PDB file of C-alpha atoms and ligand atoms in Angstrom:
ATOM      1  CA  MET T   1     -19.598   7.267   3.342  1.00 53.00           C
ATOM      2  CA  SER T   2     -22.061   4.528   2.585  1.00 54.00           C
ATOM      3  CA  ASP T   3     -23.490   1.981   5.124  1.00 50.00           C
ATOM      4  CA  ARG T   4     -21.405  -0.777   3.362  1.00 51.00           C
ATOM      5  CA  ALA T   5     -18.043   1.339   3.759  1.00 55.00           C
ATOM      6  CA  HIS T   6     -18.930   1.485   7.394  1.00 59.00           C
ATOM      7  CA  HIS T   7     -18.672  -2.320   8.058  1.00 77.00           C
ATOM      8  CA  ALA T   8     -15.749  -2.981   5.833  1.00 90.00           C
ATOM      9  CA  GLY T   9     -12.141  -2.692   6.641  1.00 94.00           C
ATOM     10  CA  ILE T  10      -9.873   0.004   5.531  1.00 97.00           C
ATOM     11  CA  LEU T  11      -8.022  -0.032   2.158  1.00 98.00           C
ATOM     12  CA  TRP T  12      -4.411   1.146   3.093  1.00 98.00           C
ATOM     13  CA  ILE T  13      -2.327   2.166   0.343  1.00 98.00           C
ATOM     14  CA  ILE T  14       1.373   2.719   1.213  1.00 98.00           C
ATOM     15  CA  SER T  15       3.482   4.427  -1.594  1.00 98.00           C
ATOM     16  CA  ALA T  16       6.982   5.737  -1.775  1.00 96.00           C
ATOM     17  CA  PRO T  17      10.023   6.028  -4.188  1.00 93.00           C
ATOM     18  CA  SER T  18      11.966   2.930  -4.269  1.00 85.00           C
ATOM     19  CA  GLY T  19      14.478   3.048  -1.318  1.00 86.00           C
ATOM     20  CA  ALA T  20      12.314   4.909   1.082  1.00 93.00           C
ATOM     21  CA  GLY T  21      11.833   2.020   3.420  1.00 93.00           C
ATOM     22  CA  LYS T  22       8.131   1.288   2.507  1.00 95.00           C
ATOM     23  CA  THR T  23       8.452  -2.684   2.491  1.00 94.00           C
ATOM     24  CA  SER T  24      10.186  -2.643   6.086  1.00 95.00           C
ATOM     25  CA  LEU T  25       7.789  -0.166   7.566  1.00 98.00           C
ATOM     26  CA  SER T  26       4.754  -1.995   6.208  1.00 97.00           C
ATOM     27  CA  ARG T  27       6.126  -5.244   7.430  1.00 96.00           C
ATOM     28  CA  ALA T  28       6.569  -3.990  10.873  1.00 98.00           C
ATOM     29  CA  LEU T  29       3.179  -2.525  11.000  1.00 98.00           C
ATOM     30  CA  VAL T  30       1.399  -5.621   9.963  1.00 97.00           C
ATOM     31  CA  GLN T  31       3.270  -7.965  12.274  1.00 97.00           C
ATOM     32  CA  GLU T  32       1.990  -6.028  15.174  1.00 96.00           C
ATOM     33  CA  THR T  33      -1.583  -4.934  13.805  1.00 94.00           C
ATOM     34  CA  THR T  34      -4.376  -7.562  14.320  1.00 89.00           C
ATOM     35  CA  ALA T  35      -6.883  -7.506  11.333  1.00 91.00           C
ATOM     36  CA  LEU T  36      -4.482  -5.958   8.709  1.00 96.00           C
ATOM     37  CA  ARG T  37      -2.918  -7.973   5.899  1.00 97.00           C
ATOM     38  CA  THR T  38      -0.779  -7.352   3.068  1.00 97.00           C
ATOM     39  CA  SER T  39      -1.903  -8.025  -0.346  1.00 98.00           C
ATOM     40  CA  VAL T  40       0.825 -10.190  -2.427  1.00 98.00           C
ATOM     41  CA  SER T  41       0.909  -8.257  -5.817  1.00 98.00           C
ATOM     42  CA  PHE T  42       1.444  -9.981  -9.205  1.00 98.00           C
ATOM     43  CA  THR T  43       4.450  -8.970 -11.182  1.00 98.00           C
ATOM     44  CA  THR T  44       6.334  -9.972 -14.546  1.00 98.00           C
ATOM     45  CA  ARG T  45       9.773  -8.957 -12.677  1.00 97.00           C
ATOM     46  CA  ALA T  46      12.054 -11.511 -11.999  1.00 96.00           C
ATOM     47  CA  PRO T  47      12.637 -12.529  -8.236  1.00 97.00           C
ATOM     48  CA  ARG T  48      15.695 -11.023  -6.464  1.00 91.00           C
ATOM     49  CA  PRO T  49      17.860 -13.297  -4.530  1.00 93.00           C
ATOM     50  CA  GLY T  50      16.002 -14.278  -1.340  1.00 95.00           C
ATOM     51  CA  GLU T  51      12.550 -13.283  -2.613  1.00 96.00           C
ATOM     52  CA  ILE T  52       9.817 -16.116  -2.232  1.00 97.00           C
ATOM     53  CA  ASP T  53       7.250 -16.871  -4.762  1.00 98.00           C
ATOM     54  CA  GLY T  54       3.857 -16.390  -3.251  1.00 97.00           C
ATOM     55  CA  GLN T  55       5.279 -14.372  -0.190  1.00 96.00           C
ATOM     56  CA  ASP T  56       7.114 -11.528  -1.559  1.00 96.00           C
ATOM     57  CA  TYR T  57       4.985 -11.559  -4.930  1.00 97.00           C
ATOM     58  CA  HIS T  58       3.288 -13.876  -7.269  1.00 98.00           C
ATOM     59  CA  PHE T  59       6.010 -14.047  -9.937  1.00 98.00           C
ATOM     60  CA  ILE T  60       4.241 -14.654 -13.257  1.00 98.00           C
ATOM     61  CA  SER T  61       5.280 -14.439 -16.898  1.00 98.00           C
ATOM     62  CA  ALA T  62       4.276 -11.609 -19.061  1.00 98.00           C
ATOM     63  CA  GLU T  63       1.678 -13.994 -20.808  1.00 98.00           C
ATOM     64  CA  GLN T  64       0.092 -14.969 -17.571  1.00 98.00           C
ATOM     65  CA  PHE T  65      -0.166 -11.523 -16.606  1.00 98.00           C
ATOM     66  CA  ALA T  66      -1.890 -10.239 -19.853  1.00 98.00           C
ATOM     67  CA  GLY T  67      -4.344 -13.208 -19.295  1.00 98.00           C
ATOM     68  CA  MET T  68      -5.239 -12.043 -15.855  1.00 98.00           C
ATOM     69  CA  ALA T  69      -5.743  -8.369 -17.052  1.00 98.00           C
ATOM     70  CA  GLU T  70      -7.859  -9.515 -19.922  1.00 98.00           C
ATOM     71  CA  ARG T  71     -10.108 -11.550 -17.500  1.00 98.00           C
ATOM     72  CA  GLY T  72     -10.442  -8.464 -15.213  1.00 98.00           C
ATOM     73  CA  GLU T  73      -8.908 -10.080 -12.467  1.00 98.00           C
ATOM     74  CA  PHE T  74      -6.674  -7.148 -11.192  1.00 98.00           C
ATOM     75  CA  LEU T  75      -8.085  -4.331  -9.093  1.00 98.00           C
ATOM     76  CA  GLU T  76      -5.313  -2.205 -10.587  1.00 98.00           C
ATOM     77  CA  HIS T  77      -2.148  -2.797 -12.489  1.00 98.00           C
ATOM     78  CA  ALA T  78       0.543  -0.513 -14.008  1.00 97.00           C
ATOM     79  CA  LEU T  79       3.890  -0.743 -15.833  1.00 96.00           C
ATOM     80  CA  VAL T  80       6.507   0.215 -13.118  1.00 90.00           C
ATOM     81  CA  HIS T  81      10.180   0.342 -14.075  1.00 82.00           C
ATOM     82  CA  GLY T  82       9.743  -1.471 -16.929  1.00 88.00           C
ATOM     83  CA  ASN T  83       7.849  -4.217 -15.397  1.00 96.00           C
ATOM     84  CA  ARG T  84       4.181  -5.055 -14.877  1.00 98.00           C
ATOM     85  CA  TYR T  85       2.538  -5.152 -11.427  1.00 98.00           C
ATOM     86  CA  GLY T  86      -0.869  -5.747 -10.425  1.00 98.00           C
ATOM     87  CA  THR T  87      -3.015  -6.330  -7.423  1.00 98.00           C
ATOM     88  CA  GLY T  88      -5.439  -9.193  -7.314  1.00 98.00           C
ATOM     89  CA  GLU T  89      -9.120  -7.923  -6.930  1.00 98.00           C
ATOM     90  CA  SER T  90     -10.897 -10.956  -5.315  1.00 97.00           C
ATOM     91  CA  TRP T  91      -8.797 -11.426  -2.365  1.00 97.00           C
ATOM     92  CA  VAL T  92      -8.581  -7.926  -1.480  1.00 98.00           C
ATOM     93  CA  LYS T  93     -12.450  -7.519  -1.543  1.00 97.00           C
ATOM     94  CA  LYS T  94     -12.760 -10.651   0.251  1.00 97.00           C
ATOM     95  CA  GLN T  95     -10.543  -9.381   3.293  1.00 96.00           C
ATOM     96  CA  LEU T  96     -12.340  -5.787   2.945  1.00 96.00           C
ATOM     97  CA  PHE T  97     -15.735  -7.236   3.068  1.00 94.00           C
ATOM     98  CA  SER T  98     -15.169  -9.449   6.075  1.00 94.00           C
ATOM     99  CA  GLY T  99     -13.975  -6.383   8.061  1.00 92.00           C
ATOM    100  CA  VAL T 100     -10.258  -6.808   7.553  1.00 95.00           C
ATOM    101  CA  ASP T 101      -7.929  -4.011   6.780  1.00 97.00           C
ATOM    102  CA  CYS T 102      -5.780  -4.563   3.812  1.00 98.00           C
ATOM    103  CA  LEU T 103      -2.629  -3.066   2.780  1.00 98.00           C
ATOM    104  CA  LEU T 104      -1.364  -2.395  -0.707  1.00 98.00           C
ATOM    105  CA  GLU T 105       2.255  -1.464  -1.323  1.00 98.00           C
ATOM    106  CA  ILE T 106       1.864  -0.188  -4.810  1.00 97.00           C
ATOM    107  CA  ASP T 107       3.161   2.803  -6.964  1.00 96.00           C
ATOM    108  CA  TRP T 108       1.262   6.250  -7.511  1.00 96.00           C
ATOM    109  CA  GLN T 109      -0.264   5.113 -10.720  1.00 97.00           C
ATOM    110  CA  GLY T 110      -2.040   1.925  -8.900  1.00 98.00           C
ATOM    111  CA  ALA T 111      -2.880   4.339  -5.825  1.00 98.00           C
ATOM    112  CA  ARG T 112      -4.769   6.636  -8.515  1.00 98.00           C
ATOM    113  CA  LEU T 113      -6.746   3.698  -9.909  1.00 98.00           C
ATOM    114  CA  VAL T 114      -7.617   2.118  -6.509  1.00 98.00           C
ATOM    115  CA  ARG T 115      -8.772   5.433  -5.271  1.00 98.00           C
ATOM    116  CA  GLU T 116     -11.072   5.755  -8.272  1.00 97.00           C
ATOM    117  CA  ARG T 117     -12.372   2.247  -7.789  1.00 96.00           C
ATOM    118  CA  LEU T 118     -12.935   2.140  -4.105  1.00 96.00           C
ATOM    119  CA  PRO T 119     -12.911   5.874  -2.911  1.00 95.00           C
ATOM    120  CA  GLU T 120     -14.922   5.006   0.475  1.00 93.00           C
ATOM    121  CA  HIS T 121     -12.408   2.571   1.473  1.00 96.00           C
ATOM    122  CA  VAL T 122      -9.045   3.979   0.713  1.00 98.00           C
ATOM    123  CA  VAL T 123      -6.667   5.796   3.089  1.00 98.00           C
ATOM    124  CA  SER T 124      -3.518   6.254   1.353  1.00 98.00           C
ATOM    125  CA  VAL T 125       0.079   7.127   3.041  1.00 98.00           C
ATOM    126  CA  PHE T 126       3.076   8.248   1.116  1.00 98.00           C
ATOM    127  CA  ILE T 127       6.639   7.670   2.617  1.00 98.00           C
ATOM    128  CA  LEU T 128       9.097  10.339   2.158  1.00 97.00           C
ATOM    129  CA  PRO T 129      12.883   9.716   2.374  1.00 96.00           C
ATOM    130  CA  PRO T 130      14.693  12.340   4.208  1.00 95.00           C
ATOM    131  CA  SER T 131      16.805  13.279   1.131  1.00 93.00           C
ATOM    132  CA  LEU T 132      17.766  12.315  -2.246  1.00 88.00           C
ATOM    133  CA  ALA T 133      21.122  11.646  -1.150  1.00 89.00           C
ATOM    134  CA  VAL T 134      20.087   9.136   1.486  1.00 91.00           C
ATOM    135  CA  LEU T 135      17.776   7.505  -1.064  1.00 90.00           C
ATOM    136  CA  ALA T 136      20.604   6.984  -3.455  1.00 87.00           C
ATOM    137  CA  GLU T 137      22.715   5.718  -0.614  1.00 88.00           C
ATOM    138  CA  ARG T 138      19.813   3.326   0.419  1.00 86.00           C
ATOM    139  CA  LEU T 139      19.368   1.908  -3.070  1.00 83.00           C
ATOM    140  CA  ARG T 140      23.073   1.173  -3.219  1.00 82.00           C
ATOM    141  CA  GLY T 141      23.445  -0.343   0.209  1.00 76.00           C
ATOM    142  CA  ARG T 142      20.662  -2.910  -0.887  1.00 64.00           C
ATOM    143  CA  GLY T 143      23.327  -4.367  -3.076  1.00 69.00           C
ATOM    144  CA  GLN T 144      20.916  -6.324  -5.278  1.00 70.00           C
ATOM    145  CA  ASP T 145      20.640  -4.321  -8.347  1.00 74.00           C
ATOM    146  CA  SER T 146      22.966  -3.323 -11.032  1.00 83.00           C
ATOM    147  CA  ASP T 147      24.181   0.250 -11.193  1.00 84.00           C
ATOM    148  CA  GLU T 148      21.884   0.723 -14.316  1.00 86.00           C
ATOM    149  CA  VAL T 149      19.130  -0.395 -12.439  1.00 80.00           C
ATOM    150  CA  ILE T 150      19.789   1.978  -9.516  1.00 83.00           C
ATOM    151  CA  ALA T 151      20.161   4.774 -11.832  1.00 86.00           C
ATOM    152  CA  ARG T 152      16.766   4.077 -13.425  1.00 80.00           C
ATOM    153  CA  ARG T 153      15.152   3.969  -9.846  1.00 79.00           C
ATOM    154  CA  LEU T 154      16.723   7.066  -8.794  1.00 88.00           C
ATOM    155  CA  ALA T 155      15.162   8.920 -12.038  1.00 89.00           C
ATOM    156  CA  ALA T 156      12.031   7.137 -11.220  1.00 86.00           C
ATOM    157  CA  ALA T 157      11.926   8.264  -7.498  1.00 90.00           C
ATOM    158  CA  ARG T 158      11.872  11.874  -8.637  1.00 90.00           C
ATOM    159  CA  GLU T 159       8.763  11.074 -10.731  1.00 93.00           C
ATOM    160  CA  GLU T 160       7.191   9.045  -7.776  1.00 94.00           C
ATOM    161  CA  LEU T 161       7.665  11.964  -5.484  1.00 96.00           C
ATOM    162  CA  LEU T 162       6.094  14.373  -7.938  1.00 96.00           C
ATOM    163  CA  HIS T 163       2.597  12.695  -6.704  1.00 97.00           C
ATOM    164  CA  TYR T 164       3.157  12.888  -2.946  1.00 97.00           C
ATOM    165  CA  ASP T 165       0.082  15.536  -2.882  1.00 98.00           C
ATOM    166  CA  GLU T 166      -2.396  12.802  -4.029  1.00 98.00           C
ATOM    167  CA  PHE T 167      -2.006  10.966  -0.660  1.00 98.00           C
ATOM    168  CA  ASP T 168      -3.914  11.666   2.704  1.00 98.00           C
ATOM    169  CA  TYR T 169      -0.774  11.292   4.833  1.00 98.00           C
ATOM    170  CA  LEU T 170       2.987  11.787   4.572  1.00 98.00           C
ATOM    171  CA  VAL T 171       5.382   9.940   6.768  1.00 98.00           C
ATOM    172  CA  VAL T 172       9.187  10.958   6.573  1.00 98.00           C
ATOM    173  CA  ASN T 173      11.324   7.843   7.127  1.00 97.00           C
ATOM    174  CA  GLU T 174      14.658   9.384   8.552  1.00 96.00           C
ATOM    175  CA  GLU T 175      14.357   7.343  11.554  1.00 97.00           C
ATOM    176  CA  PHE T 176      12.797   4.033  11.463  1.00 97.00           C
ATOM    177  CA  GLN T 177      11.189   3.708  14.762  1.00 98.00           C
ATOM    178  CA  ARG T 178       9.863   7.321  14.520  1.00 98.00           C
ATOM    179  CA  ALA T 179       8.461   6.625  11.078  1.00 98.00           C
ATOM    180  CA  LEU T 180       6.775   3.359  12.380  1.00 98.00           C
ATOM    181  CA  GLU T 181       5.294   5.371  15.432  1.00 98.00           C
ATOM    182  CA  ASP T 182       3.689   7.847  12.873  1.00 98.00           C
ATOM    183  CA  LEU T 183       2.040   5.095  10.948  1.00 98.00           C
ATOM    184  CA  ARG T 184       0.498   3.487  14.004  1.00 97.00           C
ATOM    185  CA  CYS T 185      -0.848   7.081  14.911  1.00 97.00           C
ATOM    186  CA  VAL T 186      -2.497   7.300  11.393  1.00 98.00           C
ATOM    187  CA  VAL T 187      -3.917   3.797  11.571  1.00 97.00           C
ATOM    188  CA  ARG T 188      -5.340   4.416  15.228  1.00 96.00           C
ATOM    189  CA  ALA T 189      -6.796   7.784  14.198  1.00 97.00           C
ATOM    190  CA  GLU T 190      -8.500   6.490  11.214  1.00 96.00           C
ATOM    191  CA  HIS T 191     -10.070   3.821  13.114  1.00 94.00           C
ATOM    192  CA  LEU T 192     -11.245   6.347  15.757  1.00 95.00           C
ATOM    193  CA  ARG T 193     -13.109   8.284  12.952  1.00 94.00           C
ATOM    194  CA  ARG T 194     -16.560   8.934  14.127  1.00 91.00           C
ATOM    195  CA  ASN T 195     -18.256   7.184  11.022  1.00 88.00           C
ATOM    196  CA  ARG T 196     -16.393   4.216  11.620  1.00 89.00           C
ATOM    197  CA  GLN T 197     -16.941   4.135  15.537  1.00 91.00           C
ATOM    198  CA  GLN T 198     -20.603   4.797  14.906  1.00 88.00           C
ATOM    199  CA  HIS T 199     -20.694   1.210  13.540  1.00 84.00           C
ATOM    200  CA  GLU T 200     -18.283  -0.341  16.070  1.00 86.00           C
ATOM    201  CA  GLU T 201     -19.872   1.380  18.990  1.00 93.00           C
ATOM    202  CA  HIS T 202     -23.379   1.003  18.049  1.00 91.00           C
ATOM    203  CA  THR T 203     -24.463  -0.766  21.127  1.00 94.00           C
ATOM    204  CA  ARG T 204     -22.721   1.638  23.493  1.00 95.00           C
ATOM    205  CA  LEU T 205     -24.070   4.569  21.880  1.00 95.00           C
ATOM    206  CA  ARG T 206     -27.578   3.215  22.097  1.00 95.00           C
ATOM    207  CA  THR T 207     -27.190   2.520  25.583  1.00 96.00           C
ATOM    208  CA  LEU T 208     -25.716   5.960  26.362  1.00 96.00           C
ATOM    209  CA  LEU T 209     -28.544   7.771  24.361  1.00 96.00           C
ATOM    210  CA  ALA T 210     -31.365   5.663  25.820  1.00 93.00           C
TER     211      ALA T 210
HETATM  212  P1  5GP D 301       9.906  -3.575  -6.528  1.00 61.92           P
HETATM  213  O1  5GP D 301      10.283  -4.214  -7.930  1.00 61.92           O
HETATM  214  O2  5GP D 301      11.296  -2.854  -5.900  1.00 61.92           O
HETATM  215  O3  5GP D 301       9.260  -4.655  -5.448  1.00 61.92           O
HETATM  216  O4  5GP D 301       8.832  -2.635  -6.668  1.00 61.92           O
HETATM  217  C1  5GP D 301       8.932  -1.734  -7.676  1.00 61.92           C
HETATM  218  C2  5GP D 301       7.688  -0.650  -7.480  1.00 61.92           C
HETATM  219  O5  5GP D 301       6.386  -1.360  -7.883  1.00 61.92           O
HETATM  220  C3  5GP D 301       7.423  -0.277  -6.095  1.00 61.92           C
HETATM  221  O6  5GP D 301       7.239   1.212  -6.210  1.00 61.92           O
HETATM  222  C4  5GP D 301       6.066  -0.857  -5.659  1.00 61.92           C
HETATM  223  O7  5GP D 301       5.409  -0.076  -4.806  1.00 61.92           O
HETATM  224  C5  5GP D 301       5.501  -1.067  -7.180  1.00 61.92           C
HETATM  225  N1  5GP D 301       4.405  -2.082  -6.841  1.00 61.92           N
HETATM  226  C6  5GP D 301       4.483  -3.350  -6.400  1.00 61.92           C
HETATM  227  N2  5GP D 301       3.395  -4.059  -6.353  1.00 61.92           N
HETATM  228  C7  5GP D 301       2.582  -3.327  -7.096  1.00 61.92           C
HETATM  229  C8  5GP D 301       1.362  -3.456  -7.647  1.00 61.92           C
HETATM  230  O8  5GP D 301       0.728  -4.559  -7.510  1.00 61.92           O
HETATM  231  N3  5GP D 301       0.681  -2.488  -8.362  1.00 61.92           N
HETATM  232  C9  5GP D 301       1.173  -1.221  -8.658  1.00 61.92           C
HETATM  233  N4  5GP D 301       0.945  -0.447  -9.321  1.00 61.92           N
HETATM  234  N5  5GP D 301       2.608  -1.034  -8.252  1.00 61.92           N
HETATM  235  C10 5GP D 301       3.256  -2.050  -7.459  1.00 61.92           C
END
């Protein structure tokens, strides 16, 4: 790990098949964790009822998206379930290099690209649903999408699951509080890594070793 990476925040990637509970878990984690901020992605998908522009996503047109991609303003972008999604690069880098952890809720394609771009900064977590039956039930229970969309997402869930082994950590979301606790442990453990502590505890170490 380079010296630059020691000073920077951790770039957290959380991926999961649609309906595994990634968004609720991420929200709960961010709410209780200081110096951890979620990147708001850009998408060409239409807002679902209750979704707020600038909060859930930056909802933009296909033309705007193409323009941003052309200007190289995305850290990564991908086509997911027929819509385009992308992570804005400048905001993320600004957080990281001021020592703030950043959380990306993105798919496996985006995770792969970000790992390639910023390998020293990324820690990735894959959220597993307890079963496909539970996943289907959760997708139906959301009640915001048509049957056709749900069927497409279930097929896509299998595709997403195939990539679990590209991630550093696996968390099973069978019971919300347990899964949240697992995430807390992962965050804590990563911050306790010697190469990060070495920077944060520089003065203490110097005194101890004097
Ligand atoms: P949804 O439309 O249900 O909010 O998200 C659909 C999928 O798109 C999810 O798997 C989510 O992780 C992924 N996604 C959301 N934002 C981004 C992004 O900025 N980049 C990539 N690659 N995937 C994203």
